[in-house]
Short mmCIF file of C-alpha atoms in Angstrom, two decimals:
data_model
loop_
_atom_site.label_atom_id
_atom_site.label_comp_id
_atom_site.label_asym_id
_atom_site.label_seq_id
_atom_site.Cartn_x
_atom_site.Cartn_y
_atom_site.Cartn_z
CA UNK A 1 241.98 255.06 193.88
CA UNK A 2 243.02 256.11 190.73
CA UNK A 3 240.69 257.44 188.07
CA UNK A 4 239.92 254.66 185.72
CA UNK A 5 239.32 254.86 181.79
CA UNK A 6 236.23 252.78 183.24
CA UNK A 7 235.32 255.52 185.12
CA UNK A 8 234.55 258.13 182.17
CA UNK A 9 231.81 255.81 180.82
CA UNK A 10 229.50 255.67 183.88
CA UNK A 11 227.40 258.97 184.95
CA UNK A 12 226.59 258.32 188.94
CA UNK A 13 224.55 260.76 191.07
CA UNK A 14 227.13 262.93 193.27
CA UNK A 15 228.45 260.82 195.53
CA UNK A 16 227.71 257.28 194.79
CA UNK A 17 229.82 255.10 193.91
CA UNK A 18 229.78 252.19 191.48
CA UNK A 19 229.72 248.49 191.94
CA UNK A 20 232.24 245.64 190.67
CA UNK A 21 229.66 245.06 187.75
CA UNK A 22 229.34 248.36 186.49
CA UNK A 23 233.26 248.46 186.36
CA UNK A 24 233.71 246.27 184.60
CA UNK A 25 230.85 247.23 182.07
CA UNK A 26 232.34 251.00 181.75
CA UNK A 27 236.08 248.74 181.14
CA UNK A 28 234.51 246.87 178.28
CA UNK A 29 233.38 249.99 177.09
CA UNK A 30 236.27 251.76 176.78
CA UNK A 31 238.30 248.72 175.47
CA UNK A 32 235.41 248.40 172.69
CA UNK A 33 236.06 252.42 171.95
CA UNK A 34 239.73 251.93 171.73
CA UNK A 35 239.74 248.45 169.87
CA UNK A 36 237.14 248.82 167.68
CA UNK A 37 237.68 250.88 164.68
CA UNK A 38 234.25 251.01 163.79
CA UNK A 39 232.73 252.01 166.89
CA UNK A 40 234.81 254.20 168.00
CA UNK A 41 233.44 257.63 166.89
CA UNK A 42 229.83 256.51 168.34
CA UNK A 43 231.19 255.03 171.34
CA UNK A 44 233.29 257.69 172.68
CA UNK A 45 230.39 260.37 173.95
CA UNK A 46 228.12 257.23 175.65
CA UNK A 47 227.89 256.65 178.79
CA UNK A 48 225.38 254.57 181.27
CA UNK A 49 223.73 255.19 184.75
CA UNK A 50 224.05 251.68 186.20
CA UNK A 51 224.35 248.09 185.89
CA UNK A 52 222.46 245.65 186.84
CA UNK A 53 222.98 241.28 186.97
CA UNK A 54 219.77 239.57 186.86
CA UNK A 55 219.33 235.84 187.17
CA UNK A 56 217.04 234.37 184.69
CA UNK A 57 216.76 230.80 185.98
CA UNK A 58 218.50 227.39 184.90
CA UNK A 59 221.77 229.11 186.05
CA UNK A 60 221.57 232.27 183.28
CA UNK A 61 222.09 235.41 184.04
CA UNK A 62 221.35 239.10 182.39
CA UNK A 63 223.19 241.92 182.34
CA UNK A 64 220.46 245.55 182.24
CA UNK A 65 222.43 248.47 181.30
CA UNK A 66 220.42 251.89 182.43
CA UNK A 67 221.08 254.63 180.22
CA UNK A 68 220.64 257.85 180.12
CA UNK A 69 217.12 258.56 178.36
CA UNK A 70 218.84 261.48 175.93
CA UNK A 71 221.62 259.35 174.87
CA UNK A 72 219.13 256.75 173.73
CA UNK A 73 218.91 257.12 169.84
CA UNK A 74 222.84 257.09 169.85
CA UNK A 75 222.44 253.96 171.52
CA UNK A 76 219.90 252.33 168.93
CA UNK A 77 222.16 253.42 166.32
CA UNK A 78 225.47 251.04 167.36
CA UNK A 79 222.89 248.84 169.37
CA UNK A 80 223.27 245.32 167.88
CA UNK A 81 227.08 245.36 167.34
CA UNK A 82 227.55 246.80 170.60
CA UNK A 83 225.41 244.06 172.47
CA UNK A 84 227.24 241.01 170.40
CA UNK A 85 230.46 242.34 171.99
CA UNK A 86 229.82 242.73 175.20
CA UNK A 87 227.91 239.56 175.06
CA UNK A 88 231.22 237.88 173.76
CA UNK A 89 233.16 239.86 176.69
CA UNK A 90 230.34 238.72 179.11
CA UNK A 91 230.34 235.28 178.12
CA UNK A 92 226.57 233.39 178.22
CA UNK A 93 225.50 236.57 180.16
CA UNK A 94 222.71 238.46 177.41
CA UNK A 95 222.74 242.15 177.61
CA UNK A 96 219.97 244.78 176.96
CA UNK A 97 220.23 248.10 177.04
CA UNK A 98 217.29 250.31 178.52
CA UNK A 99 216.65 254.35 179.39
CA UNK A 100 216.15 255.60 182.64
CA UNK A 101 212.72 256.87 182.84
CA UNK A 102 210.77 258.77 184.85
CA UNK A 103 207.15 258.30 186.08
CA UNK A 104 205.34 260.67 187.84
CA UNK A 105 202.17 259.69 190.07
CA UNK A 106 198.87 260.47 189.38
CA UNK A 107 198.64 263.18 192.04
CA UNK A 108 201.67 265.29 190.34
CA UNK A 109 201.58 269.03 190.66
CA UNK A 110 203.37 271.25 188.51
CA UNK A 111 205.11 274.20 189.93
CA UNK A 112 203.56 277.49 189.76
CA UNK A 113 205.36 278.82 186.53
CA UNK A 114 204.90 275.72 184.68
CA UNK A 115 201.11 274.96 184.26
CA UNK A 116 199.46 272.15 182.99
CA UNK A 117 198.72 268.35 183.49
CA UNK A 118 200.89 265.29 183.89
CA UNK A 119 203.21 264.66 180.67
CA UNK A 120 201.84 261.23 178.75
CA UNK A 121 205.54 260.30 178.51
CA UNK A 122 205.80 260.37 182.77
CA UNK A 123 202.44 257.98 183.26
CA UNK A 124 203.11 254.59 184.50
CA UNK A 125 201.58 252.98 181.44
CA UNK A 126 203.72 255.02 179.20
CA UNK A 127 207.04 254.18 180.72
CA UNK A 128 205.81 250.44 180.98
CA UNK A 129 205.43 249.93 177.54
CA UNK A 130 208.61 251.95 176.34
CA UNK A 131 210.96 249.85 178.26
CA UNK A 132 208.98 247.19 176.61
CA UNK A 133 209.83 248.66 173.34
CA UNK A 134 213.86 249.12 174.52
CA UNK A 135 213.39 245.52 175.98
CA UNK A 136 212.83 243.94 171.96
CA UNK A 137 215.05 246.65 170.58
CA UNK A 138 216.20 246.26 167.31
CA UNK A 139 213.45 244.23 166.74
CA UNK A 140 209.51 245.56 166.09
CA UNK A 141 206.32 244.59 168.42
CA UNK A 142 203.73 243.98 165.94
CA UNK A 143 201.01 243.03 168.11
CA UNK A 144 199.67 242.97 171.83
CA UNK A 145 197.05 240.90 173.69
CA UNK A 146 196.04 241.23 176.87
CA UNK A 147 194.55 237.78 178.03
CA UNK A 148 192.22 237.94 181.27
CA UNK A 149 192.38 234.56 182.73
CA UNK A 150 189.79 233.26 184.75
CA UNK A 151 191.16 233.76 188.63
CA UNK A 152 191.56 237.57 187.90
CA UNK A 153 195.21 237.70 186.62
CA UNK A 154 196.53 239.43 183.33
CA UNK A 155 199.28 237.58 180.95
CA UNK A 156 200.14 240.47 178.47
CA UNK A 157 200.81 238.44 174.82
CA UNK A 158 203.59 240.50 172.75
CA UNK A 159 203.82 239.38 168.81
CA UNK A 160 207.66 240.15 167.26
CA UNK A 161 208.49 240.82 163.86
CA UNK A 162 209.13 237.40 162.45
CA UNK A 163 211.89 238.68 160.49
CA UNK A 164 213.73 238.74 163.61
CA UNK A 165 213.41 235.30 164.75
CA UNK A 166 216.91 233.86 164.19
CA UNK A 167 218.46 236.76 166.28
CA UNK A 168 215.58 237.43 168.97
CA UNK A 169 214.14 233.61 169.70
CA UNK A 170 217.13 232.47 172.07
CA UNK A 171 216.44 235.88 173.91
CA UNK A 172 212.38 235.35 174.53
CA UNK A 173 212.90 234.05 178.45
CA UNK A 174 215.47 237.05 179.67
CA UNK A 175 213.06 239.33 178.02
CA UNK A 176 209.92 238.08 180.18
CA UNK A 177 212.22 237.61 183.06
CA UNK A 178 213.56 240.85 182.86
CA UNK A 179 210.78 242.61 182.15
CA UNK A 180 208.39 241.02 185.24
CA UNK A 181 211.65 242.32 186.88
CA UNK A 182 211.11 245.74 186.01
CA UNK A 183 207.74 246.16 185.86
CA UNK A 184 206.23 242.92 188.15
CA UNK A 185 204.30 242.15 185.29
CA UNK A 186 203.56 239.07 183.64
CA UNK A 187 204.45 238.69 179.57
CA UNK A 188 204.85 236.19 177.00
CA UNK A 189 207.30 236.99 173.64
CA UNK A 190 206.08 235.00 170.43
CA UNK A 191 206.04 235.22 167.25
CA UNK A 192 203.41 235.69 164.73
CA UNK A 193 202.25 232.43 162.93
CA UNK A 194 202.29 233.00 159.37
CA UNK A 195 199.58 231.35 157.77
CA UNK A 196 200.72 230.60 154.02
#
């Protein structure tokens, strides 16, 4: 096979290979770099770890693109012009981007030169609640509720910047869907109600 443009854009593990879907991702990619006069400059030192098609119910589907945790910021920066395009290439497919993180268990031992406990940013709670945070990205959680229901379950209430709402509020089922995906946890997206 001959070394795709498409190729350049994703970062596999030593000798994996990558699926259709993520071909076609790293493709759109590189067509976006060379097309796109704007982000071209940003676009040309990205890359992503996987791809991944989720179905979201009533026949939707979502596309998760892993990225690399360091190249995250970069990301953010081109973020919502990036995802409107490859929405448009990946027509009535959303796509969110989100970092490959790392969690380390709670019985984690650090090598002999490196003392200490368990990094904060490596706890399961931690990680949980920044994908949650690349999950709504660009827009801002400004509250959370945790509601205990009665038979011993959690529904975790997450309140987005109203400002947002035009952009986000087609988006609220793929982001519960995806992220019960992720993290098999229940969650509800709403928004504020501003009382006047």
């Amino acid at each position: 096979m001959a070394a795709s443009p498409a190729l350049k854009k994703i970062s596999k593990p030593k000798g994996e290979e990558p699926d259709d879907l993520e071909l076609q991702v790293g493709q759109e990619m590189y067509n976006l770099e060379i097309g796109s006069a704007e982000l071209k400059t940003e676009l040309r030192d990205l890359t992503f770890l996987s791809a991944k098609e989720v179905e979201i119910g009533g026949g939707k589907k979502a596309i998760i693109l892993f990225v690399p945790y360091g190249l995250l910021k970069a990301y953010h920066k081109i973020q919502t012009r990036f995802v409107r395009e490859l929405e448009k290439k990946f027509s009535g497919r959303h796509v969110i981007v989100i970092a490959q993180r790392t969690i380390l268990g709670t019985n984690y031992a650090r090598a002999t030169k490196n003392k200490g406990p368990r990094p904060r940013s490596r706890t399961l709670t931690h990680v949980q609640n920044a994908i949650l945070e690349d999950l709504v990205y660009p827009t801002e959680i400004v509250g959370k509720r945790t509601r205990c229901k009665m038979d011993g379950s959690k529904v975790l209430k997450v309140l987005l910047d109203p400002k947002d709402i035009v952009n986000v509020e087609t988006k609220l089922d793929t982001f519960s869907y995806v992220y019960k995906k992720l993290t098999n946890k229940e969650v509800i997206f709403e928004f504020p109600v501003l009382e006047p």
